[in-house]
Amino acid sequence: MIALKINQNIDKHTFSAMEAERINAIQILHHGTGKGNEYLGWIDLPARTSDRLQDDIIRTADYLRSVSECVVVVGIGGSYLGARAVISALRDDFTNEKPKIIYAGHHLSEDYYADLLQYLDTVNYSVIVISKSGTTTEPAVAFRLLKKHCEKKYGPSEAKNRIVCITDARNGILKEIAQKEKYVTYEIPDDIGGRYSVLSPVGLLPVAIAGFDIRALLTGAKDMQDQCTNSKNSIASRYAMYRNYFLKQRLNVEILSVFEPKLHYLTEWWKQLFGESEGKEGQGIFPVSMTFTTDLHSLGQYMQEGQRIMFETFLSVASPKKECVISFEENNEDKLNFLAGKRISAINNAAEEATILAHQQGNLPVMKITMETLDEKSIGALIYFFEYACAVSAYMLGVNPFNQPGVETYKKNMFTLLGKPD
Ligand code: PA5
């Protein structure tokens, strides 16, 4: 379902040393003996998500779909990017499909919130607020605005039917508000951290509201879970090993390149997953993403001839879901008849192959991950693939994959500036 190809030979000696590090990291992960081992609940999450929970999420989603032209999903980081990644990958580009999904709580733009509230005056909407800690400033600010707007528009009692909370089982201000207001609430399991939570209600509810099949998403993830946890030779762990091999060659930047713009938010999710998991204690590979062919006309020059500080992973989709063919034109004014009869995907594939070749010629090590198509099952498998690879990779580096102590520094400074009471 997911394939990995590496265009790089490693000498025998280095390869066996890296293999030993890879197996060691897998053992640490599977035996739960590593740093952050209280956050390993994601490992068997696809297999242990009950039919009952899935049915319940689908029921809530169906209800919200029936009363909403638009659903506002409030969250940041791991409480936001996974759902957006899956929905963007699956939704048609020019759809009028209802409900429209709008995101909030992922920044602090005053203009955005003023526009959003004005827009919400004109449509029927619901709100899902997602925060594991229940105390993160960005979603808390957005939720204060939206709760007030919703109560004013619908009245306090109907607002309760239109607000759903996804938060910690016991702690946090959001949990307290949800209990007081009696909102429908889903729990984020204690042993699952934000960026590993997309296959929990955090991602499942928004994805179901957008009209996609969360059962298939979990089935794809479960297939990948089986592949990763039943064998020491999973492709996810090999991907982790090659990343660390390139890092040892002083290639400190990984570029995840896609030729399908629908995968843009998947690359944003990937950046957060690897960036927050590995970037600590002066270590880690800096994750960057590019969407081609667009970025070939901006950063392509640097990639080809700039400093050799990076390696590149292509994330490729084997088959498009739709068809669009170039026509033959009698007068051939635009001189494009050499493409007549070809599908756009054939041209895109040629661009991808040509780019891989060019970057290799430019001394850029390349890996390629291929998924069959953009459907729920493949995306579920891809999500699990990256989660598992990230944990193995971070353990190979010797860091805790599941904390993010560095994120606190800006928060502390911001609270001081804003005069937040202790
Ligand atoms: O991966 C993480 O844990 C973080 O990125 C969090 O998801 C993010 O900071 C949001 O936190 P919370 O869900 O507590 O609002």
Short mmCIF file of C-alpha atoms and ligand atoms in Angstrom, two decimals:
data_model
loop_
_atom_site.label_atom_id
_atom_site.label_comp_id
_atom_site.label_asym_id
_atom_site.label_seq_id
_atom_site.Cartn_x
_atom_site.Cartn_y
_atom_site.Cartn_z
CA MET A 1 0.00 0.00 0.00
CA ILE A 2 2.92 2.33 0.84
CA ALA A 3 6.27 1.74 -0.87
CA LEU A 4 9.71 3.18 -0.11
CA LYS A 5 12.55 3.49 -2.60
CA ILE A 6 16.01 4.80 -1.77
CA ASN A 7 18.42 5.86 -4.48
CA GLN A 8 21.46 5.65 -2.26
CA ASN A 9 24.01 2.98 -1.49
CA ILE A 10 25.41 2.78 2.02
CA ASP A 11 28.74 1.03 2.52
CA LYS A 12 28.50 -2.33 4.30
CA HIS A 13 30.18 -1.22 7.52
CA THR A 14 28.02 1.89 8.03
CA PHE A 15 24.93 -0.06 7.03
CA SER A 16 25.36 -2.70 9.72
CA ALA A 17 26.00 0.00 12.38
CA MET A 18 22.82 1.83 11.31
CA GLU A 19 20.89 -1.45 11.29
CA ALA A 20 21.91 -2.06 14.90
CA GLU A 21 20.73 1.46 15.87
CA ARG A 22 17.45 0.90 14.04
CA ILE A 23 16.73 -2.43 15.76
CA ASN A 24 17.65 -0.92 19.13
CA ALA A 25 15.21 1.98 18.58
CA ILE A 26 12.45 -0.46 17.58
CA GLN A 27 13.05 -2.48 20.74
CA ILE A 28 12.95 0.62 22.92
CA LEU A 29 9.66 1.58 21.29
CA HIS A 30 8.04 -1.86 21.43
CA HIS A 31 9.15 -2.59 24.98
CA GLY A 32 8.19 0.87 26.19
CA THR A 33 11.59 1.47 27.77
CA GLY A 34 12.39 4.81 26.15
CA LYS A 35 11.95 8.45 27.09
CA GLY A 36 8.34 9.61 27.07
CA ASN A 37 7.04 6.05 27.39
CA GLU A 38 3.86 7.27 29.05
CA TYR A 39 2.79 8.48 25.57
CA LEU A 40 2.74 5.24 23.61
CA GLY A 41 -1.05 4.92 23.32
CA TRP A 42 -0.94 5.76 19.59
CA ILE A 43 0.89 2.50 18.78
CA ASP A 44 -2.19 0.28 18.91
CA LEU A 45 -4.80 3.05 18.60
CA PRO A 46 -6.07 1.94 15.13
CA ALA A 47 -6.68 -1.60 16.42
CA ARG A 48 -8.23 -0.60 19.72
CA THR A 49 -10.61 2.14 18.56
CA SER A 50 -13.93 0.45 19.28
CA ASP A 51 -16.82 0.19 16.81
CA ARG A 52 -18.88 1.85 19.51
CA LEU A 53 -16.69 4.96 19.56
CA GLN A 54 -16.62 5.08 15.75
CA ASP A 55 -20.43 4.79 15.59
CA ASP A 56 -20.81 7.49 18.22
CA ILE A 57 -18.48 9.86 16.35
CA ILE A 58 -20.37 9.21 13.09
CA ARG A 59 -23.71 9.92 14.82
CA THR A 60 -22.44 13.22 16.21
CA ALA A 61 -20.96 14.12 12.83
CA ASP A 62 -24.26 13.33 11.06
CA TYR A 63 -26.16 15.52 13.51
CA LEU A 64 -23.77 18.47 13.10
CA ARG A 65 -23.85 18.02 9.30
CA SER A 66 -27.63 18.16 9.39
CA VAL A 67 -27.79 21.48 11.25
CA SER A 68 -24.72 23.25 9.82
CA GLU A 69 -23.77 24.94 6.59
CA CYS A 70 -20.38 25.41 8.16
CA VAL A 71 -18.44 23.83 11.03
CA VAL A 72 -15.66 25.74 12.76
CA VAL A 73 -12.87 23.45 13.99
CA VAL A 74 -10.91 25.19 16.75
CA GLY A 75 -7.41 23.93 17.64
CA ILE A 76 -3.69 24.37 17.07
CA GLY A 77 -0.67 22.11 16.44
CA GLY A 78 -1.54 18.48 16.96
CA SER A 79 -5.12 19.43 17.76
CA TYR A 80 -5.59 20.91 14.29
CA LEU A 81 -3.11 19.85 11.61
CA GLY A 82 -4.04 16.18 11.34
CA ALA A 83 -7.71 16.82 10.61
CA ARG A 84 -6.84 19.56 8.12
CA ALA A 85 -4.29 17.28 6.42
CA VAL A 86 -6.81 14.47 5.93
CA ILE A 87 -9.69 16.72 4.86
CA SER A 88 -7.56 18.71 2.40
CA ALA A 89 -6.19 15.51 0.87
CA LEU A 90 -9.66 14.05 0.36
CA ARG A 91 -11.91 17.00 -0.49
CA ASP A 92 -12.47 18.13 -4.05
CA ASP A 93 -10.78 21.42 -4.79
CA PHE A 94 -13.84 23.29 -6.04
CA THR A 95 -16.61 21.79 -3.98
CA ASN A 96 -19.76 23.44 -2.70
CA GLU A 97 -20.21 20.47 -0.44
CA LYS A 98 -21.77 21.23 2.93
CA PRO A 99 -20.73 21.70 5.60
CA LYS A 100 -17.86 23.97 4.78
CA ILE A 101 -15.01 23.34 7.24
CA ILE A 102 -13.40 26.46 8.68
CA TYR A 103 -10.40 26.43 11.01
CA ALA A 104 -9.82 28.73 13.96
CA GLY A 105 -7.59 28.87 17.03
CA HIS A 106 -4.44 28.22 14.95
CA HIS A 107 -3.21 31.85 14.96
CA LEU A 108 -4.02 35.26 16.45
CA SER A 109 -5.00 37.38 13.45
CA GLU A 110 -7.53 40.00 14.51
CA ASP A 111 -8.66 40.58 10.90
CA TYR A 112 -9.35 36.86 10.50
CA TYR A 113 -11.53 36.70 13.60
CA ALA A 114 -13.42 39.88 12.74
CA ASP A 115 -14.14 38.46 9.25
CA LEU A 116 -15.03 35.05 10.66
CA LEU A 117 -17.59 36.41 13.13
CA GLN A 118 -19.13 38.53 10.40
CA TYR A 119 -19.36 35.49 8.13
CA LEU A 120 -20.91 33.38 10.89
CA ASP A 121 -23.73 35.97 11.16
CA THR A 122 -24.82 34.78 7.72
CA VAL A 123 -24.69 30.96 7.98
CA ASN A 124 -25.88 28.18 10.24
CA TYR A 125 -22.87 26.75 12.00
CA SER A 126 -21.49 24.54 14.75
CA VAL A 127 -18.20 24.57 16.62
CA ILE A 128 -15.80 21.80 17.61
CA VAL A 129 -13.21 22.93 20.11
CA ILE A 130 -10.14 20.70 20.47
CA SER A 131 -7.42 21.12 23.08
CA LYS A 132 -5.78 18.36 25.08
CA SER A 133 -4.44 20.65 27.78
CA GLY A 134 -7.53 22.82 27.58
CA THR A 135 -5.36 25.83 28.33
CA THR A 136 -3.66 26.74 25.03
CA THR A 137 -4.07 30.47 24.41
CA GLU A 138 -4.82 30.53 20.67
CA PRO A 139 -7.78 28.09 20.72
CA ALA A 140 -8.97 29.46 24.08
CA VAL A 141 -9.18 33.00 22.64
CA ALA A 142 -10.97 31.75 19.51
CA PHE A 143 -13.39 29.70 21.58
CA ARG A 144 -14.28 32.63 23.83
CA LEU A 145 -15.27 34.63 20.72
CA LEU A 146 -17.14 31.74 19.09
CA LYS A 147 -18.99 30.60 22.23
CA LYS A 148 -20.29 34.10 22.78
CA HIS A 149 -21.30 34.48 19.12
CA CYS A 150 -23.03 31.10 19.08
CA GLU A 151 -24.95 31.78 22.30
CA LYS A 152 -26.04 35.17 21.01
CA LYS A 153 -27.11 33.81 17.63
CA TYR A 154 -28.89 30.63 18.77
CA GLY A 155 -29.59 31.24 22.47
CA PRO A 156 -27.70 29.46 25.28
CA SER A 157 -29.71 26.26 25.08
CA GLU A 158 -29.41 25.66 21.27
CA ALA A 159 -25.73 26.73 21.42
CA LYS A 160 -25.12 23.71 23.67
CA ASN A 161 -26.34 21.44 20.83
CA ARG A 162 -23.94 23.09 18.41
CA ILE A 163 -20.73 22.98 20.44
CA VAL A 164 -18.67 19.81 20.84
CA CYS A 165 -15.54 19.54 22.96
CA ILE A 166 -12.55 17.25 22.50
CA THR A 167 -10.19 17.42 25.46
CA ASP A 168 -8.45 15.61 28.29
CA ALA A 169 -10.47 13.05 30.22
CA ARG A 170 -10.03 14.81 33.56
CA ASN A 171 -8.04 18.04 33.56
CA GLY A 172 -8.02 21.51 32.09
CA ILE A 173 -10.20 24.58 31.89
CA LEU A 174 -11.91 23.33 28.73
CA LYS A 175 -12.94 20.15 30.53
CA GLU A 176 -14.45 22.28 33.31
CA ILE A 177 -16.36 24.44 30.81
CA ALA A 178 -17.60 21.35 28.92
CA GLN A 179 -18.88 19.79 32.14
CA LYS A 180 -20.57 22.97 33.28
CA GLU A 181 -22.23 23.58 29.90
CA LYS A 182 -22.98 19.86 29.35
CA TYR A 183 -21.47 19.86 25.87
CA VAL A 184 -21.09 16.58 24.01
CA THR A 185 -17.46 15.73 24.81
CA TYR A 186 -14.89 13.27 23.48
CA GLU A 187 -11.78 12.36 25.40
CA ILE A 188 -8.21 12.44 24.18
CA PRO A 189 -6.59 9.42 25.83
CA ASP A 190 -4.00 10.27 28.50
CA ASP A 191 -1.32 8.25 26.75
CA ILE A 192 -1.59 10.05 23.39
CA GLY A 193 0.15 13.38 22.79
CA GLY A 194 -1.15 16.11 20.48
CA ARG A 195 0.80 15.38 17.31
CA TYR A 196 0.09 11.64 17.61
CA SER A 197 -3.66 12.17 18.07
CA VAL A 198 -5.06 12.45 14.54
CA LEU A 199 -6.50 8.91 14.66
CA SER A 200 -8.32 9.67 17.94
CA PRO A 201 -11.54 11.78 18.09
CA VAL A 202 -9.25 14.82 17.50
CA GLY A 203 -9.02 13.92 13.83
CA LEU A 204 -11.89 11.46 13.45
CA LEU A 205 -14.74 13.85 14.30
CA PRO A 206 -13.75 16.67 11.89
CA VAL A 207 -13.01 14.10 9.16
CA ALA A 208 -16.42 12.46 9.65
CA ILE A 209 -18.11 15.87 9.59
CA ALA A 210 -16.40 16.59 6.27
CA GLY A 211 -18.14 13.44 4.98
CA PHE A 212 -15.25 10.96 4.87
CA ASP A 213 -15.07 7.35 5.94
CA ILE A 214 -13.29 7.17 9.30
CA ARG A 215 -13.66 3.37 9.36
CA ALA A 216 -11.57 3.11 6.18
CA LEU A 217 -9.06 5.62 7.60
CA LEU A 218 -8.61 3.40 10.67
CA THR A 219 -8.48 0.22 8.56
CA GLY A 220 -5.58 1.65 6.53
CA ALA A 221 -3.83 2.71 9.72
CA LYS A 222 -4.43 -0.71 11.28
CA ASP A 223 -2.86 -2.45 8.24
CA MET A 224 0.22 -0.26 8.67
CA GLN A 225 0.17 -0.84 12.46
CA ASP A 226 0.32 -4.60 11.76
CA GLN A 227 3.19 -4.16 9.28
CA CYS A 228 5.19 -2.02 11.69
CA THR A 229 4.59 -3.87 14.91
CA ASN A 230 4.81 -7.46 13.58
CA SER A 231 8.16 -7.12 11.85
CA LYS A 232 11.51 -5.55 12.60
CA ASN A 233 11.90 -4.76 8.91
CA SER A 234 9.02 -2.36 8.35
CA ILE A 235 9.50 0.25 5.66
CA ALA A 236 8.67 2.93 8.26
CA SER A 237 11.69 1.92 10.36
CA ARG A 238 13.85 1.84 7.20
CA TYR A 239 12.77 5.36 6.34
CA ALA A 240 13.75 6.36 9.91
CA MET A 241 17.14 4.72 9.47
CA TYR A 242 17.92 6.43 6.17
CA ARG A 243 16.99 9.83 7.61
CA ASN A 244 19.51 9.27 10.38
CA TYR A 245 22.10 8.02 7.93
CA PHE A 246 21.80 11.26 5.95
CA LEU A 247 21.99 13.27 9.17
CA LYS A 248 25.29 11.55 9.94
CA GLN A 249 26.49 12.79 6.53
CA ARG A 250 25.79 16.31 7.91
CA LEU A 251 22.67 16.72 5.84
CA ASN A 252 20.62 18.49 8.52
CA VAL A 253 17.53 19.33 6.48
CA GLU A 254 14.91 16.97 5.09
CA ILE A 255 12.68 18.25 2.34
CA LEU A 256 9.38 16.48 1.87
CA SER A 257 8.39 17.17 -1.72
CA VAL A 258 4.97 16.50 -3.18
CA PHE A 259 3.64 16.85 -6.70
CA GLU A 260 0.01 16.81 -5.49
CA PRO A 261 -1.09 20.13 -3.93
CA LYS A 262 -3.84 18.31 -2.01
CA LEU A 263 -1.00 16.94 0.14
CA HIS A 264 0.12 20.41 1.22
CA TYR A 265 -1.42 20.12 4.72
CA LEU A 266 -0.17 16.56 5.03
CA THR A 267 3.32 18.04 4.66
CA GLU A 268 2.44 20.69 7.27
CA TRP A 269 1.34 17.90 9.65
CA TRP A 270 4.56 15.96 8.87
CA LYS A 271 6.66 19.07 9.66
CA GLN A 272 5.04 19.42 13.06
CA LEU A 273 5.33 15.69 13.79
CA PHE A 274 9.04 15.49 13.05
CA GLY A 275 9.98 19.04 14.08
CA GLU A 276 8.45 18.86 17.56
CA SER A 277 9.47 15.25 18.10
CA GLU A 278 13.13 15.52 17.12
CA GLY A 279 14.19 19.14 17.45
CA LYS A 280 15.56 19.24 21.00
CA GLU A 281 18.81 18.97 22.96
CA GLY A 282 20.60 20.59 20.00
CA GLN A 283 19.59 17.73 17.73
CA GLY A 284 17.16 16.81 14.97
CA ILE A 285 16.67 17.06 11.24
CA PHE A 286 15.01 20.33 10.23
CA PRO A 287 11.84 19.42 8.32
CA VAL A 288 10.89 21.52 5.31
CA SER A 289 8.23 20.87 2.69
CA MET A 290 7.75 21.83 -0.92
CA THR A 291 4.84 21.58 -3.28
CA PHE A 292 5.94 20.98 -6.85
CA THR A 293 5.89 21.91 -9.58
CA THR A 294 4.99 25.30 -8.01
CA ASP A 295 8.10 25.47 -5.83
CA LEU A 296 10.39 24.32 -8.64
CA HIS A 297 9.90 27.84 -9.94
CA SER A 298 10.95 29.42 -6.63
CA LEU A 299 13.18 27.13 -4.53
CA GLY A 300 14.07 24.72 -7.35
CA GLN A 301 17.17 26.73 -8.14
CA TYR A 302 18.46 26.46 -4.55
CA MET A 303 17.68 22.77 -4.39
CA GLN A 304 19.63 22.16 -7.59
CA GLU A 305 22.69 24.31 -6.98
CA GLY A 306 22.61 25.81 -3.47
CA GLN A 307 24.38 24.56 -0.32
CA ARG A 308 24.33 20.75 0.03
CA ILE A 309 22.72 20.69 3.49
CA MET A 310 19.64 18.63 2.69
CA PHE A 311 18.26 15.34 1.51
CA GLU A 312 14.89 14.97 -0.13
CA THR A 313 11.94 12.64 0.34
CA PHE A 314 9.38 12.58 -2.44
CA LEU A 315 5.86 11.69 -1.36
CA SER A 316 4.19 10.46 -4.49
CA VAL A 317 0.64 9.43 -5.38
CA ALA A 318 0.57 6.60 -7.96
CA SER A 319 -2.91 7.16 -9.43
CA PRO A 320 -5.07 10.27 -9.62
CA LYS A 321 -8.77 9.80 -8.90
CA LYS A 322 -9.97 11.82 -11.88
CA GLU A 323 -9.11 12.25 -15.51
CA CYS A 324 -8.16 15.29 -17.57
CA VAL A 325 -6.64 14.86 -21.05
CA ILE A 326 -4.82 17.38 -23.29
CA SER A 327 -6.66 17.85 -26.58
CA PHE A 328 -5.22 17.83 -30.10
CA GLU A 329 -5.50 21.25 -31.80
CA GLU A 330 -5.44 21.46 -35.60
CA ASN A 331 -3.54 24.78 -35.72
CA ASN A 332 -1.20 23.91 -32.79
CA GLU A 333 -0.73 27.62 -32.03
CA ASP A 334 0.66 26.92 -28.58
CA LYS A 335 2.96 24.16 -29.95
CA LEU A 336 1.62 21.71 -27.40
CA ASN A 337 0.45 18.97 -29.76
CA PHE A 338 3.37 16.81 -28.58
CA LEU A 339 1.29 16.43 -25.40
CA ALA A 340 -2.02 15.74 -27.15
CA GLY A 341 -3.81 12.68 -25.81
CA LYS A 342 -1.76 12.69 -22.62
CA ARG A 343 -3.32 12.92 -19.18
CA ILE A 344 -2.16 15.76 -16.91
CA SER A 345 -0.95 13.07 -14.49
CA ALA A 346 1.42 11.71 -17.17
CA ILE A 347 2.95 15.19 -17.49
CA ASN A 348 3.11 15.52 -13.69
CA ASN A 349 4.77 12.09 -13.42
CA ALA A 350 7.33 13.12 -16.03
CA ALA A 351 7.99 16.31 -14.06
CA GLU A 352 8.48 14.23 -10.91
CA GLU A 353 10.82 11.74 -12.57
CA ALA A 354 12.77 14.58 -14.18
CA THR A 355 13.08 16.38 -10.82
CA ILE A 356 14.29 13.27 -9.02
CA LEU A 357 16.92 12.77 -11.71
CA ALA A 358 17.94 16.43 -11.68
CA HIS A 359 18.27 16.52 -7.88
CA GLN A 360 20.34 13.35 -7.91
CA GLN A 361 22.53 14.90 -10.60
CA GLY A 362 22.81 17.90 -8.25
CA ASN A 363 24.14 15.60 -5.47
CA LEU A 364 21.00 15.57 -3.41
CA PRO A 365 20.22 12.16 -1.85
CA VAL A 366 16.66 11.14 -2.65
CA MET A 367 14.07 8.79 -1.17
CA LYS A 368 10.61 8.17 -2.57
CA ILE A 369 7.51 7.13 -0.66
CA THR A 370 4.63 6.10 -2.90
CA MET A 371 1.00 5.80 -1.91
CA GLU A 372 -1.52 4.23 -4.28
CA THR A 373 -4.16 6.92 -4.37
CA LEU A 374 -5.71 9.64 -2.24
CA ASP A 375 -8.36 7.69 -0.37
CA GLU A 376 -9.10 7.18 3.31
CA LYS A 377 -7.33 3.83 3.53
CA SER A 378 -4.08 5.03 1.97
CA ILE A 379 -4.06 8.19 4.06
CA GLY A 380 -4.68 6.21 7.27
CA ALA A 381 -1.73 3.98 6.38
CA LEU A 382 0.47 6.99 5.57
CA ILE A 383 -0.34 8.69 8.88
CA TYR A 384 0.62 5.61 10.87
CA PHE A 385 3.73 5.13 8.69
CA PHE A 386 5.00 8.61 9.58
CA GLU A 387 4.05 8.38 13.27
CA TYR A 388 5.93 5.11 13.66
CA ALA A 389 8.92 6.31 11.61
CA CYS A 390 9.10 9.48 13.68
CA ALA A 391 9.17 7.62 17.00
CA VAL A 392 11.88 5.21 15.74
CA SER A 393 13.89 8.07 14.25
CA ALA A 394 13.75 10.13 17.48
CA TYR A 395 14.84 7.11 19.52
CA MET A 396 17.72 6.58 17.09
CA LEU A 397 18.71 10.17 17.87
CA GLY A 398 18.34 9.54 21.60
CA VAL A 399 15.66 12.19 22.24
CA ASN A 400 12.16 12.00 23.72
CA PRO A 401 9.76 11.89 20.71
CA PHE A 402 6.74 12.87 22.76
CA ASN A 403 7.52 16.13 24.55
CA GLN A 404 7.98 19.71 23.33
CA PRO A 405 9.57 21.66 26.20
CA GLY A 406 10.87 24.36 23.84
CA VAL A 407 7.37 25.53 22.93
CA GLU A 408 6.96 26.94 26.44
CA THR A 409 9.55 29.72 26.01
CA TYR A 410 7.49 31.91 23.69
CA LYS A 411 4.41 31.31 25.83
CA LYS A 412 6.18 32.47 28.99
CA ASN A 413 7.42 35.63 27.26
CA MET A 414 3.98 36.33 25.80
CA PHE A 415 2.24 35.89 29.16
CA THR A 416 4.75 38.26 30.79
CA LEU A 417 4.08 40.86 28.08
CA LEU A 418 0.33 40.43 28.48
CA GLY A 419 0.48 40.54 32.28
CA LYS A 420 -1.12 37.13 32.85
CA PRO A 421 -1.63 36.52 36.59
CA ASP A 422 0.20 33.46 37.97
O1 PA5 B 1 1.98 17.95 19.63
C1 PA5 B 1 1.64 18.61 20.59
O2 PA5 B 1 1.46 18.11 21.73
C2 PA5 B 1 1.35 20.09 20.46
O3 PA5 B 1 1.60 20.53 19.18
C3 PA5 B 1 -0.10 20.38 20.82
O4 PA5 B 1 -0.93 19.61 20.00
C4 PA5 B 1 -0.46 21.84 20.65
O5 PA5 B 1 0.43 22.63 21.40
C5 PA5 B 1 -1.89 22.11 21.11
O6 PA5 B 1 -2.04 21.71 22.43
P1 PA5 B 1 -3.46 21.50 23.08
O7 PA5 B 1 -4.14 20.39 22.37
O8 PA5 B 1 -3.16 21.17 24.51
O9 PA5 B 1 -4.22 22.80 22.94
#
